PDB file of C-alpha atoms in Angstrom:
ATOM      1  CA  MET A   1       0.000   0.000   0.000  1.00 69.00           C
ATOM      2  CA  LYS A   2       1.048   3.577  -0.624  1.00 72.00           C
ATOM      3  CA  ASN A   3       1.577   5.889   2.340  1.00 75.00           C
ATOM      4  CA  GLU A   4      -1.762   7.649   1.891  1.00 79.00           C
ATOM      5  CA  GLU A   5      -3.553   4.318   1.603  1.00 89.00           C
ATOM      6  CA  LEU A   6      -1.779   3.120   4.748  1.00 93.00           C
ATOM      7  CA  SER A   7      -2.977   6.145   6.694  1.00 96.00           C
ATOM      8  CA  ILE A   8      -6.562   5.541   5.604  1.00 96.00           C
ATOM      9  CA  TYR A   9      -6.221   1.843   6.397  1.00 97.00           C
ATOM     10  CA  ILE A  10      -4.906   2.560   9.911  1.00 98.00           C
ATOM     11  CA  GLU A  11      -7.593   5.139  10.619  1.00 98.00           C
ATOM     12  CA  ASN A  12     -10.321   2.766   9.453  1.00 98.00           C
ATOM     13  CA  LYS A  13      -8.920   0.034  11.680  1.00 98.00           C
ATOM     14  CA  ILE A  14      -8.911   2.325  14.728  1.00 99.00           C
ATOM     15  CA  LYS A  15     -12.427   3.592  14.059  1.00 98.00           C
ATOM     16  CA  GLY A  16     -13.658   0.099  13.277  1.00 98.00           C
ATOM     17  CA  PHE A  17     -12.250  -1.233  16.533  1.00 98.00           C
ATOM     18  CA  THR A  18     -14.485   1.155  18.488  1.00 97.00           C
ATOM     19  CA  HIS A  19     -17.501  -0.693  17.047  1.00 96.00           C
ATOM     20  CA  MET A  20     -16.297  -4.002  18.445  1.00 96.00           C
ATOM     21  CA  PRO A  21     -17.793  -5.577  21.620  1.00 96.00           C
ATOM     22  CA  ASN A  22     -14.712  -4.495  23.598  1.00 96.00           C
ATOM     23  CA  ASN A  23     -15.940  -0.893  23.404  1.00 98.00           C
ATOM     24  CA  TYR A  24     -19.034  -1.698  25.434  1.00 98.00           C
ATOM     25  CA  TYR A  25     -19.322  -1.914  29.192  1.00 97.00           C
ATOM     26  CA  PRO A  26     -19.485  -5.517  30.401  1.00 94.00           C
ATOM     27  CA  ASP A  27     -22.681  -4.864  32.358  1.00 88.00           C
ATOM     28  CA  SER A  28     -24.632  -2.970  29.667  1.00 91.00           C
ATOM     29  CA  ASN A  29     -25.000  -2.299  25.941  1.00 92.00           C
ATOM     30  CA  GLU A  30     -23.590   1.201  26.385  1.00 96.00           C
ATOM     31  CA  LYS A  31     -20.502   2.317  24.484  1.00 98.00           C
ATOM     32  CA  ILE A  32     -17.420   3.366  26.420  1.00 99.00           C
ATOM     33  CA  TRP A  33     -15.871   5.725  23.852  1.00 99.00           C
ATOM     34  CA  GLY A  34     -17.138   7.905  21.046  1.00 98.00           C
ATOM     35  CA  LYS A  35     -15.656   8.335  17.562  1.00 98.00           C
ATOM     36  CA  PRO A  36     -11.844   8.637  17.716  1.00 99.00           C
ATOM     37  CA  ILE A  37      -9.581  11.115  15.964  1.00 99.00           C
ATOM     38  CA  ILE A  38      -6.098  10.186  14.753  1.00 99.00           C
ATOM     39  CA  GLY A  39      -2.851  12.074  14.199  1.00 99.00           C
ATOM     40  CA  TYR A  40       0.685  11.275  13.061  1.00 99.00           C
ATOM     41  CA  SER A  41       4.122  12.650  13.814  1.00 99.00           C
ATOM     42  CA  ARG A  42       7.626  11.871  12.623  1.00 99.00           C
ATOM     43  CA  GLY A  43       9.900   9.925  14.901  1.00 99.00           C
ATOM     44  CA  ASP A  44      12.564  12.579  14.420  1.00 99.00           C
ATOM     45  CA  ASP A  45      10.282  15.542  15.145  1.00 99.00           C
ATOM     46  CA  PRO A  46      12.461  17.984  17.158  1.00 99.00           C
ATOM     47  CA  LEU A  47       9.709  18.298  19.751  1.00 99.00           C
ATOM     48  CA  TYR A  48      10.394  14.762  20.976  1.00 99.00           C
ATOM     49  CA  ARG A  49      13.998  15.636  21.758  1.00 98.00           C
ATOM     50  CA  PHE A  50      12.858  18.864  23.421  1.00 98.00           C
ATOM     51  CA  ILE A  51      10.342  17.008  25.619  1.00 98.00           C
ATOM     52  CA  LYS A  52      13.035  14.563  26.729  1.00 98.00           C
ATOM     53  CA  GLN A  53      15.395  17.420  27.608  1.00 97.00           C
ATOM     54  CA  ASP A  54      12.605  19.321  29.365  1.00 97.00           C
ATOM     55  CA  ILE A  55      11.105  16.467  31.407  1.00 96.00           C
ATOM     56  CA  GLY A  56      14.223  14.420  32.078  1.00 96.00           C
ATOM     57  CA  GLY A  57      16.660  11.907  30.651  1.00 96.00           C
ATOM     58  CA  PHE A  58      14.380   9.022  31.650  1.00 96.00           C
ATOM     59  CA  TYR A  59      11.797  10.107  29.068  1.00 97.00           C
ATOM     60  CA  TRP A  60      11.577   7.979  25.923  1.00 98.00           C
ATOM     61  CA  THR A  61      11.820   9.444  22.468  1.00 99.00           C
ATOM     62  CA  PRO A  62      10.198   7.312  19.738  1.00 99.00           C
ATOM     63  CA  LEU A  63      13.641   5.972  18.819  1.00 99.00           C
ATOM     64  CA  ASP A  64      14.427   5.149  22.461  1.00 98.00           C
ATOM     65  CA  ILE A  65      11.395   2.918  22.918  1.00 99.00           C
ATOM     66  CA  PHE A  66      11.626   1.397  19.442  1.00 99.00           C
ATOM     67  CA  SER A  67      15.264   0.467  20.068  1.00 98.00           C
ATOM     68  CA  LEU A  68      14.335  -1.133  23.387  1.00 98.00           C
ATOM     69  CA  LYS A  69      11.973  -3.526  21.636  1.00 98.00           C
ATOM     70  CA  TYR A  70      14.171  -4.051  18.579  1.00 98.00           C
ATOM     71  CA  PRO A  71      17.764  -3.786  19.887  1.00 98.00           C
ATOM     72  CA  ASN A  72      19.240  -5.605  16.886  1.00 98.00           C
ATOM     73  CA  LEU A  73      17.704  -3.321  14.277  1.00 97.00           C
ATOM     74  CA  LYS A  74      19.715  -0.338  13.093  1.00 96.00           C
ATOM     75  CA  VAL A  75      17.006   2.242  12.649  1.00 98.00           C
ATOM     76  CA  GLY A  76      17.074   6.029  12.449  1.00 98.00           C
ATOM     77  CA  ALA A  77      14.445   8.222  14.069  1.00 99.00           C
ATOM     78  CA  ASP A  78      13.551   9.488  10.601  1.00 99.00           C
ATOM     79  CA  GLU A  79      12.305   5.999   9.690  1.00 99.00           C
ATOM     80  CA  LEU A  80       9.691   6.024  12.436  1.00 99.00           C
ATOM     81  CA  THR A  81       6.150   7.370  12.675  1.00 99.00           C
ATOM     82  CA  VAL A  82       4.167   7.860  15.859  1.00 99.00           C
ATOM     83  CA  ILE A  83       0.461   7.086  15.486  1.00 99.00           C
ATOM     84  CA  SER A  84      -1.661   8.861  18.097  1.00 99.00           C
ATOM     85  CA  TRP A  85      -5.387   8.734  18.788  1.00 99.00           C
ATOM     86  CA  ILE A  86      -8.003  10.375  20.989  1.00 99.00           C
ATOM     87  CA  LEU A  87     -10.927   8.426  22.472  1.00 99.00           C
ATOM     88  CA  PRO A  88     -13.636  10.924  23.494  1.00 99.00           C
ATOM     89  CA  GLN A  89     -16.014  10.296  26.351  1.00 99.00           C
ATOM     90  CA  THR A  90     -19.627   9.668  25.342  1.00 99.00           C
ATOM     91  CA  GLU A  91     -22.239  12.350  25.839  1.00 98.00           C
ATOM     92  CA  TYR A  92     -23.959  10.229  28.476  1.00 98.00           C
ATOM     93  CA  THR A  93     -20.784   9.877  30.552  1.00 98.00           C
ATOM     94  CA  LYS A  94     -20.067  13.601  30.272  1.00 99.00           C
ATOM     95  CA  THR A  95     -23.631  14.430  31.307  1.00 98.00           C
ATOM     96  CA  GLN A  96     -23.290  12.305  34.428  1.00 98.00           C
ATOM     97  CA  GLN A  97     -19.875  13.768  35.270  1.00 99.00           C
ATOM     98  CA  ARG A  98     -21.132  17.354  34.959  1.00 99.00           C
ATOM     99  CA  LEU A  99     -23.547  16.755  37.821  1.00 98.00           C
ATOM    100  CA  GLU A 100     -20.788  15.820  40.251  1.00 98.00           C
ATOM    101  CA  ARG A 101     -18.927  18.255  42.503  1.00 97.00           C
ATOM    102  CA  CYS A 102     -16.636  16.244  44.785  1.00 98.00           C
ATOM    103  CA  PHE A 103     -16.387  12.764  43.295  1.00 99.00           C
ATOM    104  CA  PRO A 104     -16.393  11.281  39.788  1.00 99.00           C
ATOM    105  CA  ALA A 105     -19.591   9.797  38.367  1.00 99.00           C
ATOM    106  CA  LYS A 106     -19.780   6.016  38.278  1.00 98.00           C
ATOM    107  CA  ASN A 107     -19.699   5.974  34.480  1.00 98.00           C
ATOM    108  CA  TRP A 108     -16.552   8.100  34.502  1.00 99.00           C
ATOM    109  CA  VAL A 109     -14.832   5.623  36.810  1.00 99.00           C
ATOM    110  CA  LYS A 110     -15.997   2.724  34.644  1.00 98.00           C
ATOM    111  CA  SER A 111     -14.592   4.437  31.557  1.00 98.00           C
ATOM    112  CA  ARG A 112     -11.249   4.790  33.294  1.00 98.00           C
ATOM    113  CA  ILE A 113     -11.155   1.092  34.153  1.00 98.00           C
ATOM    114  CA  TYR A 114     -12.833  -0.623  31.205  1.00 98.00           C
ATOM    115  CA  GLY A 115     -11.965   2.156  28.784  1.00 98.00           C
ATOM    116  CA  GLU A 116      -8.258   1.839  29.424  1.00 98.00           C
ATOM    117  CA  GLU A 117      -8.536  -1.929  29.059  1.00 98.00           C
ATOM    118  CA  PHE A 118     -10.042  -1.217  25.641  1.00 99.00           C
ATOM    119  CA  ASN A 119      -7.247   1.260  24.909  1.00 99.00           C
ATOM    120  CA  ASP A 120      -4.648  -1.407  25.684  1.00 98.00           C
ATOM    121  CA  LEU A 121      -6.417  -3.864  23.386  1.00 99.00           C
ATOM    122  CA  LEU A 122      -6.403  -1.220  20.648  1.00 99.00           C
ATOM    123  CA  ARG A 123      -2.667  -0.696  21.131  1.00 99.00           C
ATOM    124  CA  LYS A 124      -2.003  -4.437  20.814  1.00 99.00           C
ATOM    125  CA  TYR A 125      -4.366  -4.734  17.853  1.00 99.00           C
ATOM    126  CA  LEU A 126      -2.597  -2.010  15.856  1.00 99.00           C
ATOM    127  CA  VAL A 127       0.863  -3.329  16.692  1.00 99.00           C
ATOM    128  CA  ASN A 128      -0.108  -6.825  15.554  1.00 98.00           C
ATOM    129  CA  ILE A 129      -1.713  -5.591  12.335  1.00 97.00           C
ATOM    130  CA  LEU A 130       1.323  -3.546  11.337  1.00 98.00           C
ATOM    131  CA  ILE A 131       3.747  -6.340  12.221  1.00 98.00           C
ATOM    132  CA  GLU A 132       1.719  -8.688  10.006  1.00 97.00           C
ATOM    133  CA  TYR A 133       2.215  -6.201   7.167  1.00 95.00           C
ATOM    134  CA  GLY A 134       5.956  -6.135   7.841  1.00 96.00           C
ATOM    135  CA  TYR A 135       6.159  -2.905   9.854  1.00 98.00           C
ATOM    136  CA  GLU A 136       7.899  -3.343  13.207  1.00 99.00           C
ATOM    137  CA  SER A 137       5.844  -1.611  15.903  1.00 99.00           C
ATOM    138  CA  VAL A 138       5.684  -1.052  19.644  1.00 99.00           C
ATOM    139  CA  ALA A 139       3.095   0.347  22.051  1.00 99.00           C
ATOM    140  CA  PRO A 140       5.165   2.291  24.632  1.00 98.00           C
ATOM    141  CA  ALA A 141       2.493   2.529  27.347  1.00 98.00           C
ATOM    142  CA  ILE A 142       2.170  -1.250  27.637  1.00 98.00           C
ATOM    143  CA  TYR A 143       5.779  -2.133  26.927  1.00 96.00           C
ATOM    144  CA  GLY A 144       7.883  -3.380  29.825  1.00 91.00           C
ATOM    145  CA  GLY A 145       9.662  -0.495  31.496  1.00 92.00           C
ATOM    146  CA  TRP A 146       6.893   2.071  31.199  1.00 92.00           C
ATOM    147  CA  ASN A 147       6.579   3.719  34.582  1.00 93.00           C
ATOM    148  CA  TYR A 148       6.227   6.917  36.556  1.00 90.00           C
ATOM    149  CA  LYS A 149       9.400   8.778  37.436  1.00 91.00           C
ATOM    150  CA  LYS A 150      10.362  11.979  39.212  1.00 89.00           C
ATOM    151  CA  SER A 151      11.177  14.916  36.985  1.00 92.00           C
ATOM    152  CA  LEU A 152      13.414  17.537  38.595  1.00 90.00           C
ATOM    153  CA  LYS A 153      11.394  20.223  36.843  1.00 89.00           C
ATOM    154  CA  TYR A 154       7.856  18.827  36.974  1.00 90.00           C
ATOM    155  CA  GLY A 155       7.816  16.240  39.739  1.00 88.00           C
ATOM    156  CA  TYR A 156       5.523  13.318  38.956  1.00 86.00           C
ATOM    157  CA  ALA A 157       6.001  12.266  35.302  1.00 93.00           C
ATOM    158  CA  SER A 158       5.953   9.141  33.148  1.00 95.00           C
ATOM    159  CA  ASN A 159       8.607   8.060  30.679  1.00 96.00           C
ATOM    160  CA  TRP A 160       6.076   8.165  27.818  1.00 98.00           C
ATOM    161  CA  SER A 161       3.244  10.687  27.860  1.00 97.00           C
ATOM    162  CA  GLU A 162       0.278   9.967  25.591  1.00 98.00           C
ATOM    163  CA  ARG A 163      -0.868  13.582  25.894  1.00 98.00           C
ATOM    164  CA  HIS A 164       2.500  14.970  24.821  1.00 98.00           C
ATOM    165  CA  VAL A 165       2.516  12.553  21.886  1.00 99.00           C
ATOM    166  CA  ALA A 166      -0.940  13.779  20.874  1.00 99.00           C
ATOM    167  CA  PHE A 167       0.302  17.376  21.125  1.00 99.00           C
ATOM    168  CA  VAL A 168       3.251  16.635  18.825  1.00 99.00           C
ATOM    169  CA  SER A 169       0.909  14.755  16.481  1.00 99.00           C
ATOM    170  CA  GLY A 170      -1.321  17.781  15.902  1.00 99.00           C
ATOM    171  CA  LEU A 171      -4.258  16.676  18.040  1.00 99.00           C
ATOM    172  CA  GLY A 172      -4.377  19.317  20.765  1.00 99.00           C
ATOM    173  CA  THR A 173      -2.745  21.686  23.241  1.00 99.00           C
ATOM    174  CA  PHE A 174      -2.624  21.806  27.022  1.00 98.00           C
ATOM    175  CA  GLY A 175      -4.925  23.659  29.396  1.00 98.00           C
ATOM    176  CA  LEU A 176      -4.556  25.218  32.833  1.00 98.00           C
ATOM    177  CA  CYS A 177      -5.286  21.870  34.518  1.00 98.00           C
ATOM    178  CA  ASP A 178      -2.742  20.028  32.298  1.00 97.00           C
ATOM    179  CA  GLY A 179      -5.517  18.305  30.348  1.00 98.00           C
ATOM    180  CA  LEU A 180      -5.166  18.133  26.559  1.00 99.00           C
ATOM    181  CA  ILE A 181      -7.730  20.221  24.683  1.00 99.00           C
ATOM    182  CA  THR A 182      -8.607  18.620  21.330  1.00 99.00           C
ATOM    183  CA  LYS A 183     -11.238  19.221  18.670  1.00 98.00           C
ATOM    184  CA  VAL A 184     -13.378  16.634  20.475  1.00 99.00           C
ATOM    185  CA  GLY A 185     -12.608  18.243  23.802  1.00 99.00           C
ATOM    186  CA  LYS A 186     -10.664  17.519  26.956  1.00 99.00           C
ATOM    187  CA  ALA A 187     -12.932  14.746  28.257  1.00 99.00           C
ATOM    188  CA  MET A 188     -11.064  11.883  26.653  1.00 99.00           C
ATOM    189  CA  ARG A 189      -8.272   9.304  26.840  1.00 98.00           C
ATOM    190  CA  CYS A 190      -5.451   8.987  24.356  1.00 98.00           C
ATOM    191  CA  GLY A 191      -3.083   6.317  23.119  1.00 99.00           C
ATOM    192  CA  SER A 192      -0.267   5.727  20.651  1.00 99.00           C
ATOM    193  CA  ILE A 193       2.128   3.313  19.011  1.00 99.00           C
ATOM    194  CA  VAL A 194       5.500   3.778  17.304  1.00 99.00           C
ATOM    195  CA  ALA A 195       6.077   2.051  13.969  1.00 99.00           C
ATOM    196  CA  ARG A 196       8.835   1.719  11.405  1.00 99.00           C
ATOM    197  CA  ILE A 197       6.687   3.168   8.695  1.00 98.00           C
ATOM    198  CA  GLN A 198       6.604   6.320   6.595  1.00 96.00           C
ATOM    199  CA  LEU A 199       3.366   8.264   6.997  1.00 97.00           C
ATOM    200  CA  LYS A 200       2.656  11.926   6.368  1.00 97.00           C
ATOM    201  CA  PRO A 201       2.708  13.824   9.687  1.00 98.00           C
ATOM    202  CA  THR A 202      -0.423  15.676  10.740  1.00 98.00           C
ATOM    203  CA  LEU A 203      -0.120  19.437  10.447  1.00 98.00           C
ATOM    204  CA  ARG A 204      -0.049  21.116  13.850  1.00 98.00           C
ATOM    205  CA  PRO A 205      -2.642  23.910  13.573  1.00 98.00           C
ATOM    206  CA  TYR A 206      -1.084  25.681  16.555  1.00 98.00           C
ATOM    207  CA  THR A 207       2.252  27.185  17.515  1.00 97.00           C
ATOM    208  CA  ASP A 208       1.911  27.387  21.288  1.00 98.00           C
ATOM    209  CA  TYR A 209       1.743  24.668  23.946  1.00 97.00           C
ATOM    210  CA  HIS A 210      -1.356  26.312  25.512  1.00 98.00           C
ATOM    211  CA  GLU A 211      -2.967  27.782  22.411  1.00 98.00           C
ATOM    212  CA  TYR A 212      -6.455  26.328  22.905  1.00 99.00           C
ATOM    213  CA  CYS A 213      -6.739  27.313  26.593  1.00 99.00           C
ATOM    214  CA  LEU A 214      -8.863  30.425  27.149  1.00 98.00           C
ATOM    215  CA  TYR A 215      -6.968  31.366  30.289  1.00 98.00           C
ATOM    216  CA  TYR A 216      -3.517  31.202  28.726  1.00 98.00           C
ATOM    217  CA  LYS A 217      -4.672  32.878  25.528  1.00 97.00           C
ATOM    218  CA  TYR A 218      -6.976  35.604  26.856  1.00 97.00           C
ATOM    219  CA  GLY A 219      -6.671  35.523  30.647  1.00 97.00           C
ATOM    220  CA  THR A 220     -10.334  34.462  30.913  1.00 97.00           C
ATOM    221  CA  CYS A 221     -12.343  31.368  31.889  1.00 97.00           C
ATOM    222  CA  LYS A 222     -10.608  29.610  34.825  1.00 98.00           C
ATOM    223  CA  LYS A 223     -13.646  27.320  35.080  1.00 98.00           C
ATOM    224  CA  CYS A 224     -11.476  24.268  35.784  1.00 99.00           C
ATOM    225  CA  ILE A 225     -10.207  25.956  38.971  1.00 99.00           C
ATOM    226  CA  ASN A 226     -13.699  25.874  40.478  1.00 98.00           C
ATOM    227  CA  ARG A 227     -14.305  22.324  39.266  1.00 98.00           C
ATOM    228  CA  CYS A 228     -11.362  20.909  41.228  1.00 99.00           C
ATOM    229  CA  PRO A 229     -12.482  19.548  44.629  1.00 98.00           C
ATOM    230  CA  ALA A 230      -8.873  19.284  45.786  1.00 98.00           C
ATOM    231  CA  GLY A 231      -7.982  22.927  45.186  1.00 98.00           C
ATOM    232  CA  ALA A 232      -5.156  21.647  43.012  1.00 98.00           C
ATOM    233  CA  ILE A 233      -5.714  24.057  40.103  1.00 99.00           C
ATOM    234  CA  SER A 234      -4.925  27.767  40.242  1.00 98.00           C
ATOM    235  CA  VAL A 235      -3.744  30.495  37.891  1.00 98.00           C
ATOM    236  CA  ASN A 236      -0.287  29.040  38.518  1.00 96.00           C
ATOM    237  CA  GLY A 237      -1.337  25.740  36.974  1.00 97.00           C
ATOM    238  CA  HIS A 238      -1.845  22.202  38.230  1.00 97.00           C
ATOM    239  CA  ASP A 239      -0.495  21.098  41.607  1.00 96.00           C
ATOM    240  CA  LYS A 240       0.223  17.413  40.988  1.00 95.00           C
ATOM    241  CA  ILE A 241       0.906  16.640  44.642  1.00 94.00           C
ATOM    242  CA  LYS A 242      -2.449  18.024  45.843  1.00 97.00           C
ATOM    243  CA  CYS A 243      -4.217  16.323  42.961  1.00 97.00           C
ATOM    244  CA  ARG A 244      -2.735  12.888  43.588  1.00 96.00           C
ATOM    245  CA  LYS A 245      -3.224  13.157  47.345  1.00 97.00           C
ATOM    246  CA  TYR A 246      -6.937  13.801  46.883  1.00 98.00           C
ATOM    247  CA  GLN A 247      -7.202  10.977  44.377  1.00 98.00           C
ATOM    248  CA  SER A 248      -5.347   8.414  46.457  1.00 97.00           C
ATOM    249  CA  GLN A 249      -6.822   9.319  49.849  1.00 97.00           C
ATOM    250  CA  ILE A 250     -10.355  10.470  49.020  1.00 98.00           C
ATOM    251  CA  ILE A 251     -11.404   9.272  45.561  1.00 98.00           C
ATOM    252  CA  THR A 252     -10.121   5.715  45.946  1.00 98.00           C
ATOM    253  CA  GLU A 253     -12.091   5.175  49.153  1.00 98.00           C
ATOM    254  CA  HIS A 254     -15.241   6.714  47.657  1.00 98.00           C
ATOM    255  CA  THR A 255     -15.236   4.641  44.460  1.00 98.00           C
ATOM    256  CA  LYS A 256     -14.647   1.452  46.409  1.00 98.00           C
ATOM    257  CA  LYS A 257     -17.416   2.179  48.910  1.00 98.00           C
ATOM    258  CA  GLU A 258     -20.020   3.663  46.556  1.00 98.00           C
ATOM    259  CA  TYR A 259     -19.328   1.877  43.270  1.00 98.00           C
ATOM    260  CA  ASN A 260     -17.473  -1.260  44.339  1.00 98.00           C
ATOM    261  CA  LEU A 261     -14.757  -0.269  41.868  1.00 98.00           C
ATOM    262  CA  MET A 262     -11.042   0.255  42.406  1.00 97.00           C
ATOM    263  CA  SER A 263      -9.866   3.504  40.849  1.00 98.00           C
ATOM    264  CA  SER A 264      -8.372   6.825  41.909  1.00 98.00           C
ATOM    265  CA  CYS A 265      -9.506   8.728  38.812  1.00 98.00           C
ATOM    266  CA  CYS A 266     -11.295  12.057  39.245  1.00 98.00           C
ATOM    267  CA  GLY A 267     -11.630  14.032  35.991  1.00 98.00           C
ATOM    268  CA  LEU A 268     -14.036  16.677  37.303  1.00 99.00           C
ATOM    269  CA  CYS A 269     -11.904  19.390  35.667  1.00 99.00           C
ATOM    270  CA  GLN A 270     -12.607  17.796  32.281  1.00 99.00           C
ATOM    271  CA  THR A 271     -16.356  18.456  32.287  1.00 99.00           C
ATOM    272  CA  GLN A 272     -18.636  21.445  32.852  1.00 98.00           C
ATOM    273  CA  VAL A 273     -15.910  23.606  31.289  1.00 99.00           C
ATOM    274  CA  PRO A 274     -15.803  25.344  27.868  1.00 98.00           C
ATOM    275  CA  CYS A 275     -13.159  22.920  26.579  1.00 99.00           C
ATOM    276  CA  GLU A 276     -15.065  19.780  27.608  1.00 99.00           C
ATOM    277  CA  SER A 277     -16.197  18.757  24.116  1.00 99.00           C
ATOM    278  CA  GLY A 278     -14.219  20.910  21.716  1.00 99.00           C
ATOM    279  CA  ILE A 279     -11.820  23.798  21.239  1.00 98.00           C
ATOM    280  CA  PRO A 280     -13.344  26.723  23.183  1.00 98.00           C
ATOM    281  CA  ILE A 281     -14.151  30.052  21.592  1.00 93.00           C
ATOM    282  CA  LYS A 282     -13.726  33.354  23.410  1.00 82.00           C
ATOM    283  CA  SER A 283     -17.130  34.658  24.434  1.00 73.00           C
ATOM    284  CA  LYS A 284     -18.221  38.058  23.134  1.00 59.00           C
ATOM    285  CA  GLY A 285     -18.444  40.993  25.456  1.00 48.00           C
TER     286      GLY A 285
END
């Protein structure tokens, strides 16, 4: 297949996978995720090197993780493409989450648990498909060695960030709460794989890391500050320590007691805000 045909093929496979039984909750006929969007970036995009330098030496570039899986292959970063996708929350889940003030809605917690299981299956599915076609591939987030580390500059950080990958791949920019604002909004999950394949990178329709955030662009909004029950969001940004403390000490206990589910996810800052379901527009007046 030609490169353009490959891109269409991959996108159809990702979209088609969301119609499979795995994208439904095990206890209902309700979908977990809505229609995905997909982006591509070059393995040698300078932003990947910048992110590694900015976050810390432990962070993987596409070549780093590809070389870990295929140590005997002599491959240049320019031979790699990163395939990134966004899985938006359904309208029903967002509606339920909007009603909450201190704890996540049950559906939101379920999407974090079962939705990420689906995301992992999608990662494996794409890797296997591309390998069958002769394109070596790896899914960093489920590859051995993926973990959380301590960044000297940012504190809590992972060695492969799906949100940063989506940013490089033209899918969105970051908000005040550190969530990624995309054309389908901030209420979503994202995933990616790295493949030895040549695909046209997605044009980044932005030049700034925070371009879609109303606060950073215009000094307005700040709705996510009021949505945070932990007081972890301010005009200075996202306090990861406060956020994680609330999640681990308060949310985990609540979801276990009320929903009989084990999760520390919160996500209140992702709904009932202008960037919930799309790129926000500055209000008139």
